[in-house]
mmCIF file of C-alpha atoms in Angstrom:
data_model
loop_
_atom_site.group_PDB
_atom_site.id
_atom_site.type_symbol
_atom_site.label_atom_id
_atom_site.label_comp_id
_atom_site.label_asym_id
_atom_site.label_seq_id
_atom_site.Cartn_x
_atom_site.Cartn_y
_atom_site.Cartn_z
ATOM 1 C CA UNK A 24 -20.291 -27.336 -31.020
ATOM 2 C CA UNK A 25 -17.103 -25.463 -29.875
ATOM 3 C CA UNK A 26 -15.558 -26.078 -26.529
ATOM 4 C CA UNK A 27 -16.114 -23.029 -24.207
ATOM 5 C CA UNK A 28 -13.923 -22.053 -21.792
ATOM 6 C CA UNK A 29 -14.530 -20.223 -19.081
ATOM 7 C CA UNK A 30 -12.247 -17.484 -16.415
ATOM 8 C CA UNK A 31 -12.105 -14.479 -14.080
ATOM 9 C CA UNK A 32 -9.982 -12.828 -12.073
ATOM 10 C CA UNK A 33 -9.958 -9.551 -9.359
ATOM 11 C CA UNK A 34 -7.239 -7.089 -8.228
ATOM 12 C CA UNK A 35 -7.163 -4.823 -5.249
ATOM 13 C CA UNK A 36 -4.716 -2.069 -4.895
ATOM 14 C CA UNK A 37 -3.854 0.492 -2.136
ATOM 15 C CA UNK A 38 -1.764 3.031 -2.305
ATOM 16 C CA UNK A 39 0.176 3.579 0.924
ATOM 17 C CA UNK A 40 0.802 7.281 0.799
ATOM 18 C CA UNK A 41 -2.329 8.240 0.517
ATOM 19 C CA UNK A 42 -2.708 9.090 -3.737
ATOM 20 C CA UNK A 43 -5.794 8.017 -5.598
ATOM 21 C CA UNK A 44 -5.988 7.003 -9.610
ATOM 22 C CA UNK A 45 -7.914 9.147 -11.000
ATOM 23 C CA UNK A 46 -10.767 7.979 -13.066
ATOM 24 C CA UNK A 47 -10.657 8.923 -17.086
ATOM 25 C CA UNK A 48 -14.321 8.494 -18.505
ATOM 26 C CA UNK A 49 -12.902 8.703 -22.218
ATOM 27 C CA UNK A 50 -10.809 5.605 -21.032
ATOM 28 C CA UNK A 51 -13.568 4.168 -19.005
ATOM 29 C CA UNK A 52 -10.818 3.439 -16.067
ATOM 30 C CA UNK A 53 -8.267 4.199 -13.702
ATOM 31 C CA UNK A 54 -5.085 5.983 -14.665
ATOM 32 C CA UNK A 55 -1.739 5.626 -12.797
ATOM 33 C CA UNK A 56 -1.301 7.593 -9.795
ATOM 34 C CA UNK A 57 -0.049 10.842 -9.658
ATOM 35 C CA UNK A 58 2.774 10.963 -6.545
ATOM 36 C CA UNK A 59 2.476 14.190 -4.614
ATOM 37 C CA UNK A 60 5.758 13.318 -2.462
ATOM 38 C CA UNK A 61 9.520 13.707 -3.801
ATOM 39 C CA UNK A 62 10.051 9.877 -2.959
ATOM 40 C CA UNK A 63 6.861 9.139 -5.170
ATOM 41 C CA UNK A 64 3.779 6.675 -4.405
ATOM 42 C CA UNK A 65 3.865 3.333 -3.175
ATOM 43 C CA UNK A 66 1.390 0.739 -3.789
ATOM 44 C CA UNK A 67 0.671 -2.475 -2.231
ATOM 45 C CA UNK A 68 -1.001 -5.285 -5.190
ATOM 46 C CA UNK A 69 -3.070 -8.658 -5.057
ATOM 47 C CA UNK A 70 -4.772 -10.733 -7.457
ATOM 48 C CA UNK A 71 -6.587 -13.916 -7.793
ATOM 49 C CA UNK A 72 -7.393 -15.324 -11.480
ATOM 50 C CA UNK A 73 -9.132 -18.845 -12.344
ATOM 51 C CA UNK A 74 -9.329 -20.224 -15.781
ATOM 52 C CA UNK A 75 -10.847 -23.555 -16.532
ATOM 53 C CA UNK A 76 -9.974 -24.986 -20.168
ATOM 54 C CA UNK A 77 -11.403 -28.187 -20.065
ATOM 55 C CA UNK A 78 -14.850 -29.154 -22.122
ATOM 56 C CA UNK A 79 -15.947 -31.054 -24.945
ATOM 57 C CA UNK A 80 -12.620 -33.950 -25.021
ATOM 58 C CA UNK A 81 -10.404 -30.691 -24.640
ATOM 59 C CA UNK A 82 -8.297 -30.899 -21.386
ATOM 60 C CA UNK A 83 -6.636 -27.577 -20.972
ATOM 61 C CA UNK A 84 -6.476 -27.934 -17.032
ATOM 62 C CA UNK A 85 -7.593 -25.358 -14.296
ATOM 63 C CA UNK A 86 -5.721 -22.758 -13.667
ATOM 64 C CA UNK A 87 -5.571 -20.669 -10.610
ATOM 65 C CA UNK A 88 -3.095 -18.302 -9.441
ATOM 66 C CA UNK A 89 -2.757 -16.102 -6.464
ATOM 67 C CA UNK A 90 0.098 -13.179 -6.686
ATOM 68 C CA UNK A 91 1.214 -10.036 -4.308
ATOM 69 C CA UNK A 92 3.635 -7.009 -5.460
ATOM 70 C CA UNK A 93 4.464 -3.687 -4.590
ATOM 71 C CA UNK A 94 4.194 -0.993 -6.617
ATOM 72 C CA UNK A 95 6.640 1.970 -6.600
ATOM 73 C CA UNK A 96 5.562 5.126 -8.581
ATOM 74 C CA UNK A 97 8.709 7.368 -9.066
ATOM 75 C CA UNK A 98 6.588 9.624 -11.793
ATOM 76 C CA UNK A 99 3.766 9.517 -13.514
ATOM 77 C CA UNK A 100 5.852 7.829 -16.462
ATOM 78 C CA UNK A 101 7.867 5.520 -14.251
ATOM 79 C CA UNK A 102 6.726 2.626 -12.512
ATOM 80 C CA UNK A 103 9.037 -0.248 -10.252
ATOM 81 C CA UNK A 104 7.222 -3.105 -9.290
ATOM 82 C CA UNK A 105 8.624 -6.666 -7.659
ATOM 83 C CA UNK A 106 6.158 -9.274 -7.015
ATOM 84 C CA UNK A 107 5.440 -13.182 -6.076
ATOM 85 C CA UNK A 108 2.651 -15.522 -6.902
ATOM 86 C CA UNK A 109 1.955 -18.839 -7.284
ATOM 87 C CA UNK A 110 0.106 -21.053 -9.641
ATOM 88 C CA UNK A 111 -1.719 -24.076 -9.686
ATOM 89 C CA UNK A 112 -2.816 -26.452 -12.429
ATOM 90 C CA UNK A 113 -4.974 -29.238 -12.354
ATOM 91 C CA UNK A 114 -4.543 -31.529 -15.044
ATOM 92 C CA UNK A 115 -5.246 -34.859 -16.718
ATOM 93 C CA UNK A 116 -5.623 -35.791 -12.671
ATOM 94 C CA UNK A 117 -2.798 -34.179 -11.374
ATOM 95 C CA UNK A 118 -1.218 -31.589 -9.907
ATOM 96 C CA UNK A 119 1.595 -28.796 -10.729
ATOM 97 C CA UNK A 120 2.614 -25.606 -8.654
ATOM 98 C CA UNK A 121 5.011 -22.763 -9.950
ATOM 99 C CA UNK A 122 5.897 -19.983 -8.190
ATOM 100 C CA UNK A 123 6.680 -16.596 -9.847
ATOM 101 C CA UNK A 124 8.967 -13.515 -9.068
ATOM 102 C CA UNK A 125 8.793 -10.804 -11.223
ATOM 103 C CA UNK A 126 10.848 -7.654 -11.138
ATOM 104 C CA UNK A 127 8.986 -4.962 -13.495
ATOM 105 C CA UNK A 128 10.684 -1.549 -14.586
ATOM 106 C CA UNK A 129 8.157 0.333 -16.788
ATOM 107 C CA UNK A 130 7.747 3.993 -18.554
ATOM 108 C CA UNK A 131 4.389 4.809 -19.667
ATOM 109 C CA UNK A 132 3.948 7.403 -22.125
#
């Protein structure tokens, strides 16, 4: 038998100035905001994810990471985001933290 791995993870989002993602059935999800202010839409980010890699004589670890950003929306095409997070793996018995920074400047077409 193959080892199985298992995982999850959630996000929340809220967007400070008040804009909303509108839902797209044909993509069965939320698009990106649409800023209704000249300085565009700002949006506060969090997400938790777990993974667990070990079974059957594999030992991948357990991975969970926690991470926070903010989202600035200049456009609908152009996102800035800068975040932090932190992960932690358990491992063969012990234990190894990273933390992440991330500086993001996307176009979406």
């Amino acid at each position: 038998r193959q080892p199985r791995f298992g995982g999850a993870y959630v996000t929340a989002s809220w967007i400070v100035t008040g804009e909303h993602r509108p839902y797209e059935r044909a993509f069965s999800g939320a698009r990106s905001p649409v800023p209704t202010r000249r300085a565009g839409a700002f949006e506060l980010v969090g997400r938790y994810s777990w993974v667990d890699a070990t079974d059957r004589g594999v030992d991948g670890g357990e991975l969970t990471k926690w991470y926070a950003g903010v989202n600035w929306w200049a456009s609908l095409q152009w996102k800035a985001g800068v975040g932090y997070g932190v992960a932690d793996l358990l491992k063969g018995g012990l234990n190894g933290r990273t933390g992440i920074a991330m500086i993001r400047l996307q176009w979406l077409y």
